[in-house]
Structures are given as structure tokens and as C-alpha cells.
Coordinates of C-alpha atoms in Angstrom, one line a residue:
Q188 CA 3.4 109.9 293.3
V189 CA 6.3 110.7 291.1
Q190 CA 6.8 114.0 289.4
L191 CA 8.9 114.5 286.3
V192 CA 10.1 118.0 285.3
E193 CA 11.7 118.6 281.9
S194 CA 14.0 121.5 281.0
G195 CA 16.2 122.5 278.1
G196 CA 13.8 123.1 275.3
G197 CA 14.0 126.1 273.0
S198 CA 14.4 127.3 269.5
V199 CA 17.3 126.4 267.3
Q200 CA 18.3 126.5 263.6
A201 CA 18.6 123.4 261.6
G202 CA 21.9 121.7 262.2
G203 CA 22.0 123.0 265.8
A204 CA 21.9 121.1 269.1
L205 CA 19.9 121.0 272.3
T206 CA 20.1 119.0 275.5
L207 CA 16.9 118.1 277.3
S208 CA 17.0 117.2 281.0
C209 CA 14.4 115.4 283.2
V210 CA 14.4 115.1 286.9
A211 CA 12.2 112.6 288.7
S212 CA 11.2 113.3 292.3
G213 CA 8.6 112.1 294.8
R214 CA 7.9 108.6 296.2
I215 CA 10.4 106.7 294.1
Y216 CA 11.2 103.1 294.9
M217 CA 12.6 102.0 291.5
I218 CA 12.6 103.4 288.0
N219 CA 12.7 100.6 285.4
A220 CA 13.1 102.8 282.4
M221 CA 13.2 106.4 281.5
A222 CA 12.3 107.6 278.0
W223 CA 11.7 110.7 275.9
Y224 CA 8.6 110.9 273.7
R225 CA 7.6 113.7 271.3
Q226 CA 4.4 115.0 269.8
G227 CA 4.4 117.3 266.8
A228 CA 1.5 119.4 265.8
G229 CA -1.3 117.3 264.5
K230 CA 0.6 114.1 265.2
G231 CA 0.5 111.3 267.7
R232 CA 3.0 110.9 270.5
E233 CA 6.0 108.8 269.5
L234 CA 8.9 107.2 271.3
V235 CA 12.2 109.1 270.7
A236 CA 14.6 107.3 273.0
L237 CA 14.5 105.0 276.0
M238 CA 17.1 103.7 278.5
T239 CA 16.6 100.9 280.9
T240 CA 18.2 100.7 284.4
S241 CA 20.8 98.4 283.0
G242 CA 21.7 100.8 280.2
G243 CA 19.9 99.2 277.3
T244 CA 18.7 101.8 274.8
R245 CA 16.1 102.1 272.0
Y246 CA 15.8 104.9 269.5
A247 CA 13.4 105.9 266.9
D248 CA 14.9 105.3 263.4
S249 CA 14.5 109.0 262.6
V250 CA 16.9 110.0 265.4
K251 CA 19.5 107.2 265.3
G252 CA 23.0 108.7 265.1
R253 CA 21.8 112.2 266.0
F254 CA 20.2 111.8 269.5
S255 CA 21.7 110.2 272.6
I256 CA 19.9 109.4 275.8
S257 CA 21.7 109.1 279.2
R258 CA 20.6 108.4 282.7
D259 CA 21.9 108.9 286.2
N260 CA 20.2 106.2 288.2
A261 CA 21.4 107.5 291.5
K262 CA 20.0 111.0 290.9
N263 CA 16.8 109.8 289.0
T264 CA 17.6 112.0 286.0
A265 CA 17.7 111.5 282.3
S266 CA 19.0 113.6 279.5
L267 CA 18.6 113.7 275.7
Q268 CA 21.4 115.1 273.7
M269 CA 20.0 116.2 270.3
N270 CA 22.5 117.0 267.5
D271 CA 22.0 117.9 263.9
L272 CA 18.5 119.0 264.6
K273 CA 16.0 119.1 261.7
P274 CA 12.7 121.0 261.2
E275 CA 10.9 117.7 261.5
D276 CA 12.2 117.3 265.0
T277 CA 10.0 120.2 266.1
A278 CA 7.6 118.9 268.7
V279 CA 6.8 119.0 272.4
Y280 CA 9.1 116.5 274.1
Y281 CA 7.9 114.6 277.1
C282 CA 9.9 112.7 279.8
N283 CA 8.5 109.4 280.8
A284 CA 9.3 107.0 283.7
D285 CA 8.2 103.4 284.1
T286 CA 8.4 102.8 287.8
L287 CA 7.9 100.0 290.3
S288 CA 6.5 100.8 293.7
R289 CA 7.6 99.2 297.0
D290 CA 4.6 96.9 296.8
L291 CA 5.5 95.9 293.2
H292 CA 2.9 97.9 291.4
R293 CA 4.0 99.2 288.0
N294 CA 3.2 102.9 287.2
E295 CA 3.9 105.2 284.4
Y296 CA 4.5 108.9 284.8
W297 CA 4.8 111.8 282.4
G298 CA 6.3 115.3 282.6
R299 CA 4.4 118.3 281.2
G300 CA 6.6 118.6 278.2
T301 CA 9.1 121.1 276.8
Q302 CA 8.9 122.7 273.4
V303 CA 11.6 122.2 270.8
T304 CA 11.4 124.3 267.7
V305 CA 13.8 123.8 264.8
S306 CA 13.8 126.4 262.0
S307 CA 15.1 125.9 258.5

């Protein structure tokens, strides 16, 4: 089992910045990709940003140029730097890890989420 713990959420005014952090622990053999998703009130969960082990990234169009994902593969951590936050960024943000076990089984894990609230 792999556990993901997020931190860094909070409340901020529009135009402000926050940094989210995620730490993965447990029986980790290999993490293929780490990602951040979010779910706003009454909305489905959406991909915000993803980074592969080799450093490839993918961002939602709505956050390009404002958010930046980073990873420390040695420490099994991921961060999301969020700048120029907007009220529509308000959501619960979830850390996600796509892992490979020693016997080559692929598993996906989720953190419990951290609330980000942006006021206008």
C-alpha cells in the first residue's frame, strides 16, 4: 500500500499564491507519474497537472502559465506552485500517484485532499 498526504491548502485572495505539497510513503517500488487533480463544488474531478518520472508535464488549459508542478523522485514528493489564483480555482485538490509494484502491477493511489479557497 502507498499513502499520499497533501498539505499547503488554505484561503487566499484572488491574485495570490499557494504551494501544495504531497508526500508518498509506504511500499513504493516505482512511481510512474504524480499528478494533482481538483474537484470544485458540484463538479467532477479534473486533472490540473501531471509530471512523469522523466519530467514530462501536462497541464489543464485553465492553469497553464499560472501553475507549475515539480517532483523529487528520490523523496517521492510532488509540489504544485499556484500563482495568480482565481476564484474559479477554488476546489479540493488531490494528489495522485500512478505506481508500479515489484511484480509489475500498476496501481493508482489518491490522497485525501486539501481545500483551496480563493476569494474575489
